[in-house]
Amino acid sequence: MIKKSSVMSCRPTHSSIEWPTIKPEVLSKGLSTVSVLECCPISTVSFESSMACTMNNSISDLLSPDWLTSEHSTGTSIMAVEFNGGVVIGADSRTSTGAYVANRVTDKLTKITNHIYCCRSGSAADTQAIADIVNYHLEFHEVQLGEAPLVKTAASVFQELCYNYRDQLTAGIICAGWDRRHGGQVFNIPLGGMCVRQSFAIGGSGSTYVFGFVDSNFKKGMTKDECVQFVLKTLALAMSRDGSSGGVVRLGIITEDGIERRTVLGNELPRFYED
Amino acid sequence: MSSIGTGYDLSASQFSPDGRVFQVEYAMKAVENSGTAVALRGKDGVVFAVEKLVTSKLYEAGANRRIFNIDTHIGMAVAGLLADSRQIVETARTEASNYRAEYGGNIPVKYLADRVAMYKHAYTLYSAVRPFGCSVALGSYDEIDGPQLYMVDPSGVSFGYLGCAMGKARQAAKTEMEKLKLKDMTCLELIKEAAKIIYIVHDEVKDKNFELELSWVGAVTQGRHQKVSQEVFAEVERYAKSALEDDSDSGNDDM
């Protein structure tokens, strides 16, 4: 197994937004000799990348169920819509490890600042770690700046991380919120680390089933309640077709006054054609 | 007021018995020896005017400018040792560039002023380096926050201003500025007044030649900092020179 990432991702990182790393010497002291060998069957792979890649271990994998060895993924449906005065964000609540639902009441809407939230899809571990780092940077920035940071700033920090570490991460993030300069904004940051502002954005494995629905039903200039209904219907459709999405719908409405959170339980969701 | 430090002024890492850091004060004296620079903040923009003293007729016109661009939306006028100020300009430009790379937007001028102030202050702490012998004025305009003007002096202290002056004739320039109602003036009015102040405070006897540098950033330039255009420059210079003659004439009326 050739470690190709060291050759291909020689991306100059001028910024101070870097992945916090533990020095290998510190790390090895915490691991016993036996477990180190198990993690790194080929000695050329460094500690840092071995922690990031999925472990292909032994024959025992073939005998045990997939959920013992699969990575936790937020195979997901997430969505965010802008309206005049704020944004509506929504997500399902299923975290799956293979076929087993590890958490059926997950909260995928993670706070970055009081007025900026992100919807996480992809690897649960990766997105939690990224959101944590962005949270740290934005908090620091807010103190230095003396005022609430812009949504564009948060999206930019997400982009720095998702792009510079694109080979090691699986993260599809929608960063949305309100700031006093530009009002409600939604930024979509998919797998490769691009960042683009959109009037509405959908993401996660469930989104593939609803592209047609959102494209035909979105209208510019919707009110807050229309947006909420739009998000609910879309997520309900995605959750009914995608096996990796389900549970409840978690909503967030972010305006100048902060966030209003709602949970819509399974039996209250809009229902569609079912025989 | 001039006092000799005698022993406590050899390095910036020493206080004097009466609590002064002489090296920093000497740095401020270096600023006082340079040509005057004024910056005015009005209703819809910030203007800079600099009296650039020309010590020899052999110099190329327009050499050694004293007004710089930090990113597209911030202007910086300097007074003091020009080489020192050039390093501050570079530092400010790097800060603005890093901010843009990390956070994806224009650096707020207040934040930049704080960073420049911290940087200059760092040089007042150690005996291995000397403080910067320059004061800088940073100005910017944006639609939401309006015009903003900050000045950083060699000690690393930064204040926000409605109008500020640095250099040899700064007291006289301040007196002239206080006569104006800066808050209600537009950029075009301000630039004329700024040029007039420079002409008034310029000392004809001691410094023969000078070049006037003018720049502005405001609604009139859509938030970009730039030198004033040729036409505006000519008109403003005419206004300033004629106002100067009027002033000197009015003095004779009393006889």
XYZ file of C-alpha atoms in Angstrom:
530
model
C 0.000 0.000 0.000
C 1.733 3.094 -1.223
C 1.110 6.241 0.758
C 0.239 8.367 -2.239
C -1.058 11.263 -0.203
C 2.444 12.391 0.668
C 3.266 12.893 -3.012
C 0.004 14.354 -4.245
C -1.040 16.632 -1.455
C 1.997 18.867 -1.256
C -0.331 21.792 -0.858
C 1.356 24.868 0.624
C -0.514 25.818 3.761
C 0.221 29.484 4.431
C -2.660 29.791 6.822
C -2.606 29.118 10.507
C -5.597 26.822 10.160
C -3.909 23.491 10.534
C -4.998 20.161 11.870
C -3.984 19.948 15.520
C -1.565 17.006 15.739
C -0.062 15.037 18.564
C 3.640 14.397 18.156
C 4.407 10.756 17.269
C 6.659 10.346 20.329
C 3.799 11.359 22.614
C 1.402 9.081 20.772
C 3.605 6.004 20.856
C 4.070 6.273 24.608
C 0.353 5.739 24.988
C 0.237 2.643 22.787
C 1.667 -0.727 23.629
C 4.104 -2.352 21.178
C 1.569 -4.974 20.128
C -1.174 -2.545 19.208
C 1.271 -0.363 17.269
C 2.171 -3.294 15.049
C -1.501 -4.094 14.486
C -2.239 -0.554 13.404
C 0.671 -0.268 11.011
C 1.282 -3.512 9.171
C 3.525 -1.610 6.754
C 6.096 0.382 8.670
C 6.411 3.240 6.159
C 2.950 4.559 7.041
C 3.236 7.344 9.594
C 1.275 7.489 12.821
C -0.785 10.462 11.750
C -2.177 8.974 8.581
C -2.782 5.614 10.191
C -5.099 7.258 12.680
C -7.034 8.770 9.845
C -7.419 5.814 7.500
C -9.772 2.906 8.121
C -7.963 -0.073 9.518
C -7.788 -3.114 7.287
C -6.914 -5.615 9.876
C -7.138 -9.355 9.724
C -9.133 -12.382 8.629
C -11.395 -11.878 11.635
C -13.029 -8.998 9.714
C -14.606 -11.432 7.311
C -16.179 -13.382 10.115
C -17.563 -10.467 12.159
C -20.606 -8.344 11.268
C -20.021 -5.195 9.276
C -20.998 -2.904 12.088
C -18.066 -3.991 14.206
C -15.582 -2.723 11.660
C -17.370 -0.042 9.636
C -16.724 3.605 10.280
C -19.485 5.664 11.885
C -21.013 7.635 9.078
C -23.662 10.264 9.101
C -25.163 8.844 5.902
C -27.603 11.597 5.953
C -30.055 14.052 4.608
C -29.227 17.664 5.397
C -30.571 20.924 4.047
C -30.468 24.664 4.475
C -32.554 27.464 2.904
C -32.091 31.255 2.969
C -34.985 33.621 3.565
C -35.176 37.343 4.084
C -33.933 37.775 7.627
C -32.299 34.413 8.270
C -31.957 30.761 7.353
C -33.766 27.492 8.059
C -31.536 24.450 8.552
C -32.645 20.848 8.869
C -31.247 17.333 9.201
C -32.352 13.782 9.853
C -31.152 11.977 12.985
C -29.648 8.656 11.942
C -25.983 7.702 12.455
C -25.219 4.337 10.895
C -22.285 1.927 11.236
C -22.872 -0.313 8.275
C -26.384 -1.688 8.712
C -26.612 -0.954 12.447
C -28.069 2.373 13.502
C -25.590 3.569 16.114
C -27.649 6.591 17.100
C -31.259 7.156 16.016
C -31.617 10.554 17.662
C -28.429 12.282 16.479
C -28.135 16.047 16.396
C -26.375 16.903 13.169
C -26.913 20.640 13.500
C -23.796 21.814 15.282
C -23.266 25.258 16.732
C -20.311 27.300 15.526
C -21.410 30.616 16.986
C -24.737 31.857 18.286
C -25.770 32.832 14.787
C -23.841 30.322 12.670
C -24.544 26.596 12.543
C -23.358 23.752 10.340
C -25.092 20.638 9.052
C -22.770 17.619 9.041
C -22.725 14.718 6.585
C -20.082 12.091 5.839
C -17.893 10.588 8.535
C -19.249 11.389 11.992
C -15.761 11.546 13.498
C -14.332 13.757 10.773
C -17.185 16.236 10.849
C -17.229 16.450 14.627
C -13.513 17.129 14.678
C -13.777 19.762 11.933
C -16.707 21.494 13.610
C -14.733 21.575 16.853
C -11.731 23.218 15.207
C -13.872 25.762 13.360
C -15.667 26.559 16.599
C -12.316 27.252 18.257
C -11.139 29.511 15.452
C -14.376 31.469 15.309
C -14.485 31.993 19.053
C -10.955 33.332 18.979
C -11.772 35.501 15.988
C -14.871 36.908 17.681
C -12.855 38.009 20.699
C -10.158 39.601 18.529
C -12.634 41.311 16.234
C -14.902 42.549 19.016
C -18.075 41.699 17.089
C -19.966 38.660 15.808
C -18.138 36.987 12.910
C -19.564 36.762 9.396
C -21.030 33.542 8.002
C -18.586 33.914 5.106
C -15.703 33.799 7.584
C -16.927 30.534 9.115
C -17.421 29.049 5.657
C -13.903 30.151 4.723
C -12.401 28.404 7.750
C -14.366 25.245 6.909
C -13.060 25.466 3.392
C -9.424 25.816 4.520
C -9.698 22.611 6.508
C -11.780 20.606 4.052
C -9.601 21.530 1.077
C -6.129 21.271 2.603
C -6.877 17.934 4.243
C -9.160 16.649 1.490
C -7.289 13.367 1.102
C -7.769 12.441 4.733
C -11.328 13.607 5.311
C -14.805 12.567 4.286
C -16.948 15.545 5.124
C -19.822 17.233 3.352
C -20.804 20.327 5.299
C -23.446 22.993 4.899
C -22.555 26.148 6.835
C -25.487 28.507 7.353
C -26.396 31.420 9.584
C -27.169 35.104 9.942
C -24.896 38.123 10.270
C -25.674 41.825 10.329
C -23.737 42.579 7.173
C -25.347 40.197 4.659
C -28.332 38.703 6.483
C -29.120 35.014 6.066
C -26.581 33.005 4.043
C -26.091 29.346 3.132
C -22.698 27.994 2.049
C -22.288 24.481 0.665
C -18.887 22.826 1.245
C -18.959 19.356 -0.332
C -16.315 16.624 -0.358
C -13.388 18.213 -2.214
C -13.431 21.448 -0.260
C -15.140 23.849 -2.645
C -17.207 26.574 -1.026
C -20.143 28.154 -2.780
C -22.995 30.305 -1.555
C -26.438 29.072 -2.601
C -30.019 30.151 -1.931
C -30.642 26.647 -0.689
C -28.400 23.608 -0.363
C -28.970 19.901 0.153
C -26.401 17.306 1.150
C -25.776 13.808 2.370
C -26.652 10.452 0.869
C -30.381 11.181 1.024
C -30.046 14.339 -1.021
C -29.609 12.391 -4.242
C -33.255 11.333 -4.077
C -34.633 14.822 -3.721
C -32.728 16.949 -6.228
C -35.714 16.823 -8.556
C -38.122 17.769 -5.806
C -36.169 20.786 -4.571
C -35.396 22.045 -8.061
C -39.075 22.040 -8.983
C -40.448 23.328 -5.672
C -38.021 26.060 -4.624
C -39.245 29.615 -5.083
C -37.304 32.776 -4.355
C -38.725 35.044 -1.671
C -40.357 32.421 0.532
C -41.356 33.407 4.040
C -39.911 31.764 7.114
C -42.822 29.369 7.527
C -42.838 28.445 3.854
C -39.149 27.607 4.165
C -39.819 25.426 7.203
C -42.461 23.473 5.298
C -40.163 23.179 2.296
C -37.367 21.743 4.458
C -39.720 19.356 6.246
C -41.208 17.949 3.056
C -37.819 17.549 1.424
C -36.248 15.790 4.367
C -39.288 13.555 4.844
C -39.024 12.434 1.219
C -35.289 11.830 1.499
C -35.672 9.896 4.722
C -38.364 7.663 3.268
C -36.186 6.597 0.343
C -32.655 6.585 1.778
C -31.722 3.722 4.098
C -28.996 5.754 5.784
C -31.412 8.549 6.743
C -34.256 8.351 9.210
C -35.447 9.034 12.707
C -36.681 12.532 13.503
C -36.187 15.802 11.668
C -34.217 18.399 13.571
C -34.853 21.967 12.465
C -33.172 25.233 13.279
C -34.386 28.733 12.367
C -31.562 31.284 12.681
C -32.360 34.997 12.677
C -31.022 38.148 14.274
C -32.410 36.901 17.608
C -30.456 33.654 17.553
C -31.634 30.115 16.858
C -35.044 28.554 17.402
C -34.767 24.767 17.456
C -37.565 22.342 16.673
C -37.850 18.581 16.514
C -40.462 16.940 14.322
C -41.067 13.347 15.342
C -41.564 10.486 12.898
C -45.330 10.330 13.206
C -45.688 14.090 12.643
C -43.694 14.173 9.426
C -45.471 14.835 6.131
C -46.383 11.577 4.415
C -46.328 10.793 0.764
C -47.435 8.012 -1.471
C -47.360 4.712 0.286
C -49.686 1.857 -0.645
C 10.752 70.184 27.650
C 13.679 68.384 26.097
C 15.386 66.313 28.722
C 18.456 64.166 28.329
C 18.076 60.617 29.545
C 21.613 60.319 30.868
C 22.084 56.635 31.280
C 18.460 55.488 31.161
C 18.081 56.035 27.465
C 20.466 53.503 26.081
C 17.965 50.772 25.382
C 14.241 50.304 25.093
C 14.292 47.672 27.796
C 14.943 50.242 30.521
C 12.664 52.572 32.409
C 13.899 55.886 33.727
C 13.362 56.704 37.425
C 10.360 58.820 36.532
C 8.744 56.009 34.561
C 9.569 56.934 30.969
C 10.999 54.813 28.205
C 13.326 57.289 26.530
C 13.954 55.278 23.393
C 10.254 55.430 22.575
C 10.218 59.186 23.164
C 13.244 59.616 20.923
C 11.440 57.604 18.260
C 8.556 60.062 18.468
C 11.032 62.923 18.010
C 12.161 61.243 14.797
C 8.580 61.433 13.573
C 8.452 65.127 14.416
C 11.304 65.803 12.041
C 9.481 64.588 8.956
C 7.092 66.384 6.620
C 3.531 66.857 7.846
C 0.834 64.338 7.039
C -2.847 64.865 7.777
C -5.808 62.524 7.536
C -9.439 63.583 7.810
C -12.536 61.464 8.273
C -15.837 62.821 7.063
C -19.324 61.643 6.351
C -18.616 59.308 3.474
C -14.880 58.727 3.351
C -11.339 59.352 4.558
C -8.760 61.601 2.852
C -4.983 61.700 3.235
C -2.706 64.650 2.423
C 1.066 64.519 2.815
C 3.678 67.247 2.556
C 6.536 65.336 0.952
C 9.689 67.428 1.402
C 11.971 67.380 -1.614
C 15.535 68.055 -0.593
C 17.067 68.131 -4.063
C 15.949 69.304 -7.493
C 17.672 66.298 -8.996
C 15.182 63.813 -7.606
C 12.677 62.215 -9.932
C 9.164 63.552 -9.426
C 6.906 61.158 -7.577
C 9.715 59.190 -5.952
C 9.488 58.005 -2.355
C 5.752 58.145 -1.968
C 4.420 58.383 1.539
C 0.917 57.078 1.005
C 0.456 53.348 0.496
C -2.262 50.838 -0.260
C -2.823 48.032 2.194
C -5.127 45.691 0.280
C -7.563 47.494 -1.994
C -9.732 49.095 0.653
C -7.259 50.537 3.190
C -4.903 53.470 2.794
C -1.885 54.188 4.964
C -0.106 57.532 5.239
C 3.225 57.597 7.067
C 5.414 60.113 8.835
C 8.907 59.624 10.214
C 11.781 57.485 8.974
C 10.710 56.308 5.550
C 12.587 53.023 5.646
C 11.011 52.127 8.981
C 7.574 52.969 7.642
C 8.122 50.758 4.607
C 8.573 47.780 6.905
C 5.339 48.633 8.698
C 3.623 48.783 5.323
C 4.947 45.323 4.441
C 3.797 43.925 7.771
C 0.354 45.427 7.356
C 0.093 44.034 3.832
C 1.051 40.562 5.040
C -1.520 40.763 7.828
C -4.236 41.771 5.382
C -3.242 39.008 2.993
C -3.237 36.340 5.713
C -6.607 37.527 6.945
C -8.018 37.222 3.457
C -6.568 33.728 3.032
C -7.901 32.489 6.354
C -11.235 34.247 6.658
C -12.137 34.973 3.056
C -12.732 38.733 3.146
C -11.480 42.277 3.667
C -9.618 42.831 6.890
C -11.496 45.303 9.132
C -9.327 48.404 9.545
C -9.765 48.501 13.314
C -8.435 44.961 13.554
C -5.502 45.818 11.294
C -4.713 48.905 13.366
C -4.640 46.719 16.492
C -2.293 44.244 14.825
C 0.050 46.996 13.596
C 0.006 48.548 17.058
C 0.900 45.210 18.683
C 3.744 44.764 16.214
C 5.200 48.210 16.825
C 4.816 47.763 20.555
C 6.804 44.531 20.454
C 9.826 46.521 19.284
C 9.637 48.716 22.373
C 10.264 45.828 24.743
C 13.787 44.634 23.963
C 17.266 46.052 23.998
C 18.262 44.115 20.914
C 16.030 46.202 18.638
C 14.960 49.820 18.476
C 11.404 51.134 18.201
C 10.083 52.110 14.764
C 10.641 55.795 14.095
C 7.359 56.279 12.275
C 3.699 57.030 12.856
C 1.133 55.597 10.502
C -2.460 56.576 9.797
C -4.808 53.889 8.471
C -8.099 54.724 6.852
C -10.880 52.834 5.142
C -14.504 53.128 4.118
C -17.262 50.580 3.836
C -20.980 50.896 3.381
C -22.036 49.263 6.609
C -19.505 50.654 9.077
C -18.833 53.950 7.332
C -15.452 55.697 7.219
C -12.857 54.844 9.856
C -9.474 56.391 10.643
C -6.811 55.097 13.065
C -3.331 56.318 13.879
C -0.533 54.250 15.431
C 2.450 56.004 16.998
C 5.932 54.573 17.739
C 4.928 53.469 21.231
C 2.364 51.075 19.765
C -0.698 52.990 20.894
C -3.566 53.243 18.436
C -6.533 55.587 18.590
C -9.490 56.173 16.312
C -9.687 59.726 14.995
C -11.933 62.183 13.238
C -8.838 64.007 12.095
C -5.174 63.416 12.822
C -1.850 65.022 11.968
C 1.738 63.815 12.220
C 5.113 65.349 11.483
C 6.758 68.701 12.002
C 3.747 71.004 11.767
C 1.224 68.780 13.426
C 0.228 71.255 16.141
C -0.546 73.917 13.568
C -2.384 71.371 11.421
C -4.484 70.271 14.401
C -5.452 73.863 15.099
C -6.613 74.260 11.501
C -8.528 70.966 11.637
C -10.412 71.937 14.755
C -11.971 74.828 12.865
C -13.725 72.386 10.535
C -16.920 70.443 11.113
C -15.471 67.196 9.866
C -18.418 64.921 10.539
C -20.671 66.593 7.990
C -18.224 67.060 5.163
C -18.072 64.963 2.022
C -14.859 63.600 0.540
C -14.619 66.343 -2.062
C -14.898 69.065 0.561
C -12.458 67.254 2.832
C -9.764 66.811 0.224
C -9.759 70.536 -0.482
C -9.478 71.342 3.191
C -6.718 68.783 3.692
C -4.645 70.234 0.865
C -5.276 73.737 2.195
C -4.026 72.714 5.642
C -0.831 71.339 4.141
C -0.194 74.532 2.244
C -0.915 76.672 5.284
C 1.376 74.793 7.662
C 4.189 74.376 5.165
C 7.192 76.416 6.212
C 8.405 78.375 3.168
C 11.588 79.515 4.823
C 12.999 76.277 6.160
C 11.771 73.788 3.544
C 11.760 75.197 0.046
C 10.317 72.492 -2.131
C 7.617 70.043 -1.412
C 5.345 67.715 -3.346
C 1.766 67.367 -2.271
C 0.429 63.805 -2.152
C -3.321 63.306 -2.001
C -5.407 60.175 -1.753
C -8.835 59.154 -0.615
C -11.104 56.216 0.081
C -14.854 56.586 0.270
C -18.193 56.378 -1.444
C -16.702 58.484 -4.239
C -14.204 55.669 -4.996
C -16.623 52.814 -4.210
C -14.596 51.846 -1.177
C -11.245 51.531 -2.964
C -8.251 53.524 -1.758
C -6.576 55.457 -4.566
C -4.624 58.567 -5.499
C -6.917 61.396 -6.527
C -7.253 61.785 -10.284
C -5.320 64.419 -12.234
C -8.322 66.713 -12.656
C -9.316 66.596 -9.010
C -5.700 67.123 -7.977
C -5.336 70.195 -10.166
C -8.597 71.690 -8.902
C -7.750 71.006 -5.277
C -4.255 72.477 -5.607
C -5.697 75.616 -7.169
C -8.174 75.942 -4.311
C -5.460 75.444 -1.705
C -3.082 77.955 -3.252
C -5.758 80.604 -3.693
C -7.027 80.072 -0.149
C -3.478 80.601 1.044
C -3.257 83.931 -0.783
C -6.613 85.011 0.625
C -5.413 84.250 4.108
C -2.195 86.148 3.719
C -4.046 89.078 2.084
C -6.558 89.294 4.907
C -3.668 89.825 7.268
C -2.729 93.038 5.474
C -6.243 94.523 5.707
C -5.734 95.554 9.290
C -3.144 98.067 8.244
